[in-house]
Amino acid sequence: MAASIIHRVTGVGLSILGLALLTWWLTAIVSGAETYGRFSKFASSWFGIAILVGLTWAFFQHLLTGMRHLGMDTGQGFELSTSKASALLSFVGSVVLTAALWAYILGVAK
């Protein structure tokens, strides 16, 4: 139940916040160096990085629970133990994938 709710919440969050941030980034690119500099300053601040990490987690969580739902749509994974295990795996997987991606990003940037 929680995995399904989180799937919906991450989808809405990615649609609203993710799209707004993407739009700001694309607008900043075409608006010139000064505007892009403001975006870059925000994105590299602790608050901007926290938002980007959150969006990354939301993306991976939405992806993994979407794959879980796709499997369930084929009629598999409805047993209680299997359903709980796949939900837990989606939560753990999203945290691991987010940590791995940001470790790579921050390692390459240094």
PDB file of C-alpha atoms in Angstrom:
ATOM      1  CA  MET A   1       0.000   0.000   0.000  1.00  0.00           C
ATOM      2  CA  ALA A   2       2.740   2.477   0.934  1.00  0.00           C
ATOM      3  CA  ALA A   3       4.706   1.690  -2.218  1.00  0.00           C
ATOM      4  CA  SER A   4       1.682   2.525  -4.358  1.00  0.00           C
ATOM      5  CA  ILE A   5       1.086   5.808  -2.546  1.00  0.00           C
ATOM      6  CA  ILE A   6       4.778   6.757  -2.741  1.00  0.00           C
ATOM      7  CA  HIS A   7       4.678   5.907  -6.459  1.00  0.00           C
ATOM      8  CA  ARG A   8       1.890   8.434  -6.972  1.00  0.00           C
ATOM      9  CA  VAL A   9       3.541  11.079  -4.781  1.00  0.00           C
ATOM     10  CA  THR A  10       6.882  10.766  -6.590  1.00  0.00           C
ATOM     11  CA  GLY A  11       5.109  10.990  -9.940  1.00  0.00           C
ATOM     12  CA  VAL A  12       3.394  14.226  -8.927  1.00  0.00           C
ATOM     13  CA  GLY A  13       6.615  15.600  -7.428  1.00  0.00           C
ATOM     14  CA  LEU A  14       8.602  14.813 -10.545  1.00  0.00           C
ATOM     15  CA  SER A  15       5.896  16.361 -12.702  1.00  0.00           C
ATOM     16  CA  ILE A  16       5.652  19.592 -10.730  1.00  0.00           C
ATOM     17  CA  LEU A  17       9.032  20.264  -9.119  1.00  0.00           C
ATOM     18  CA  GLY A  18      11.119  18.355 -11.636  1.00  0.00           C
ATOM     19  CA  LEU A  19       9.472  20.035 -14.598  1.00  0.00           C
ATOM     20  CA  ALA A  20       9.781  23.477 -12.982  1.00  0.00           C
ATOM     21  CA  LEU A  21      13.491  22.940 -12.356  1.00  0.00           C
ATOM     22  CA  LEU A  22      14.033  21.599 -15.875  1.00  0.00           C
ATOM     23  CA  THR A  23      12.202  24.594 -17.330  1.00  0.00           C
ATOM     24  CA  TRP A  24      14.296  26.994 -15.241  1.00  0.00           C
ATOM     25  CA  TRP A  25      17.483  25.263 -16.394  1.00  0.00           C
ATOM     26  CA  LEU A  26      16.525  25.344 -20.089  1.00  0.00           C
ATOM     27  CA  THR A  27      15.385  28.969 -19.849  1.00  0.00           C
ATOM     28  CA  ALA A  28      18.651  29.883 -18.116  1.00  0.00           C
ATOM     29  CA  ILE A  29      20.649  28.234 -20.896  1.00  0.00           C
ATOM     30  CA  VAL A  30      19.052  30.322 -23.632  1.00  0.00           C
ATOM     31  CA  SER A  31      18.917  33.536 -21.569  1.00  0.00           C
ATOM     32  CA  GLY A  32      22.656  34.068 -21.329  1.00  0.00           C
ATOM     33  CA  ALA A  33      25.589  33.685 -19.008  1.00  0.00           C
ATOM     34  CA  GLU A  34      24.255  35.866 -16.188  1.00  0.00           C
ATOM     35  CA  THR A  35      20.952  33.992 -15.919  1.00  0.00           C
ATOM     36  CA  TYR A  36      22.690  30.638 -16.188  1.00  0.00           C
ATOM     37  CA  GLY A  37      25.119  31.765 -13.500  1.00  0.00           C
ATOM     38  CA  ARG A  38      22.211  32.396 -11.115  1.00  0.00           C
ATOM     39  CA  PHE A  39      20.796  28.954 -11.844  1.00  0.00           C
ATOM     40  CA  SER A  40      24.202  27.338 -11.432  1.00  0.00           C
ATOM     41  CA  LYS A  41      24.755  29.129  -8.122  1.00  0.00           C
ATOM     42  CA  PHE A  42      21.411  27.846  -6.854  1.00  0.00           C
ATOM     43  CA  ALA A  43      21.976  24.310  -8.145  1.00  0.00           C
ATOM     44  CA  SER A  44      25.394  24.085  -6.496  1.00  0.00           C
ATOM     45  CA  SER A  45      24.220  25.431  -3.128  1.00  0.00           C
ATOM     46  CA  TRP A  46      23.411  22.988  -0.330  1.00  0.00           C
ATOM     47  CA  PHE A  47      19.691  23.646  -0.829  1.00  0.00           C
ATOM     48  CA  GLY A  48      19.902  23.097  -4.594  1.00  0.00           C
ATOM     49  CA  ILE A  49      21.874  19.890  -4.159  1.00  0.00           C
ATOM     50  CA  ALA A  50      19.337  18.674  -1.588  1.00  0.00           C
ATOM     51  CA  ILE A  51      16.539  19.292  -4.094  1.00  0.00           C
ATOM     52  CA  LEU A  52      18.460  17.539  -6.875  1.00  0.00           C
ATOM     53  CA  VAL A  53      19.210  14.548  -4.623  1.00  0.00           C
ATOM     54  CA  GLY A  54      15.527  14.420  -3.673  1.00  0.00           C
ATOM     55  CA  LEU A  55      14.480  14.508  -7.311  1.00  0.00           C
ATOM     56  CA  THR A  56      16.997  11.779  -8.099  1.00  0.00           C
ATOM     57  CA  TRP A  57      15.583   9.598  -5.329  1.00  0.00           C
ATOM     58  CA  ALA A  58      12.039  10.326  -6.528  1.00  0.00           C
ATOM     59  CA  PHE A  59      13.025   9.320 -10.063  1.00  0.00           C
ATOM     60  CA  PHE A  60      14.564   6.012  -8.980  1.00  0.00           C
ATOM     61  CA  GLN A  61      11.709   5.288  -6.561  1.00  0.00           C
ATOM     62  CA  HIS A  62       9.132   5.988  -9.264  1.00  0.00           C
ATOM     63  CA  LEU A  63      11.065   3.871 -11.759  1.00  0.00           C
ATOM     64  CA  LEU A  64      11.403   0.879  -9.445  1.00  0.00           C
ATOM     65  CA  THR A  65       7.826   0.954  -8.162  1.00  0.00           C
ATOM     66  CA  GLY A  66       6.681   1.367 -11.758  1.00  0.00           C
ATOM     67  CA  MET A  67       8.573  -1.798 -12.657  1.00  0.00           C
ATOM     68  CA  ARG A  68       6.988  -3.477  -9.626  1.00  0.00           C
ATOM     69  CA  HIS A  69       3.511  -2.409 -10.793  1.00  0.00           C
ATOM     70  CA  LEU A  70       4.278  -3.595 -14.316  1.00  0.00           C
ATOM     71  CA  GLY A  71       5.128  -7.028 -12.957  1.00  0.00           C
ATOM     72  CA  MET A  72       1.929  -7.038 -10.911  1.00  0.00           C
ATOM     73  CA  ASP A  73      -0.039  -6.070 -14.021  1.00  0.00           C
ATOM     74  CA  THR A  74       1.052  -9.372 -15.544  1.00  0.00           C
ATOM     75  CA  GLY A  75      -0.509 -11.178 -12.589  1.00  0.00           C
ATOM     76  CA  GLN A  76       2.693 -11.895 -10.668  1.00  0.00           C
ATOM     77  CA  GLY A  77       3.719 -10.847  -7.177  1.00  0.00           C
ATOM     78  CA  PHE A  78       0.330 -10.706  -5.509  1.00  0.00           C
ATOM     79  CA  GLU A  79       1.305 -13.069  -2.701  1.00  0.00           C
ATOM     80  CA  LEU A  80       1.678 -11.073   0.508  1.00  0.00           C
ATOM     81  CA  SER A  81       5.303 -12.067   1.110  1.00  0.00           C
ATOM     82  CA  THR A  82       6.293 -11.355  -2.498  1.00  0.00           C
ATOM     83  CA  SER A  83       4.449  -8.041  -2.507  1.00  0.00           C
ATOM     84  CA  LYS A  84       6.125  -6.893   0.712  1.00  0.00           C
ATOM     85  CA  ALA A  85       9.549  -8.018  -0.506  1.00  0.00           C
ATOM     86  CA  SER A  86       9.224  -6.202  -3.828  1.00  0.00           C
ATOM     87  CA  ALA A  87       8.021  -3.042  -2.080  1.00  0.00           C
ATOM     88  CA  LEU A  88      10.975  -3.152   0.314  1.00  0.00           C
ATOM     89  CA  LEU A  89      13.340  -3.848  -2.562  1.00  0.00           C
ATOM     90  CA  SER A  90      12.060  -0.795  -4.433  1.00  0.00           C
ATOM     91  CA  PHE A  91      12.710   1.442  -1.403  1.00  0.00           C
ATOM     92  CA  VAL A  92      16.180   0.030  -0.741  1.00  0.00           C
ATOM     93  CA  GLY A  93      17.042   0.057  -4.443  1.00  0.00           C
ATOM     94  CA  SER A  94      16.078   3.700  -4.869  1.00  0.00           C
ATOM     95  CA  VAL A  95      18.299   4.750  -1.954  1.00  0.00           C
ATOM     96  CA  VAL A  96      21.227   2.655  -3.210  1.00  0.00           C
ATOM     97  CA  LEU A  97      20.907   3.928  -6.793  1.00  0.00           C
ATOM     98  CA  THR A  98      20.618   7.539  -5.609  1.00  0.00           C
ATOM     99  CA  ALA A  99      23.672   7.197  -3.372  1.00  0.00           C
ATOM    100  CA  ALA A 100      25.683   5.541  -6.143  1.00  0.00           C
ATOM    101  CA  LEU A 101      24.767   8.178  -8.714  1.00  0.00           C
ATOM    102  CA  TRP A 102      25.556  11.097  -6.405  1.00  0.00           C
ATOM    103  CA  ALA A 103      28.804   9.507  -5.268  1.00  0.00           C
ATOM    104  CA  TYR A 104      29.756   9.338  -8.933  1.00  0.00           C
ATOM    105  CA  ILE A 105      28.598  12.893  -9.668  1.00  0.00           C
ATOM    106  CA  LEU A 106      30.389  14.397  -6.695  1.00  0.00           C
ATOM    107  CA  GLY A 107      33.480  12.267  -7.356  1.00  0.00           C
ATOM    108  CA  VAL A 108      33.715  13.378 -10.985  1.00  0.00           C
ATOM    109  CA  ALA A 109      33.113  17.036 -10.078  1.00  0.00           C
ATOM    110  CA  LYS A 110      36.066  17.132  -7.662  1.00  0.00           C
TER     111      LYS A 110
END
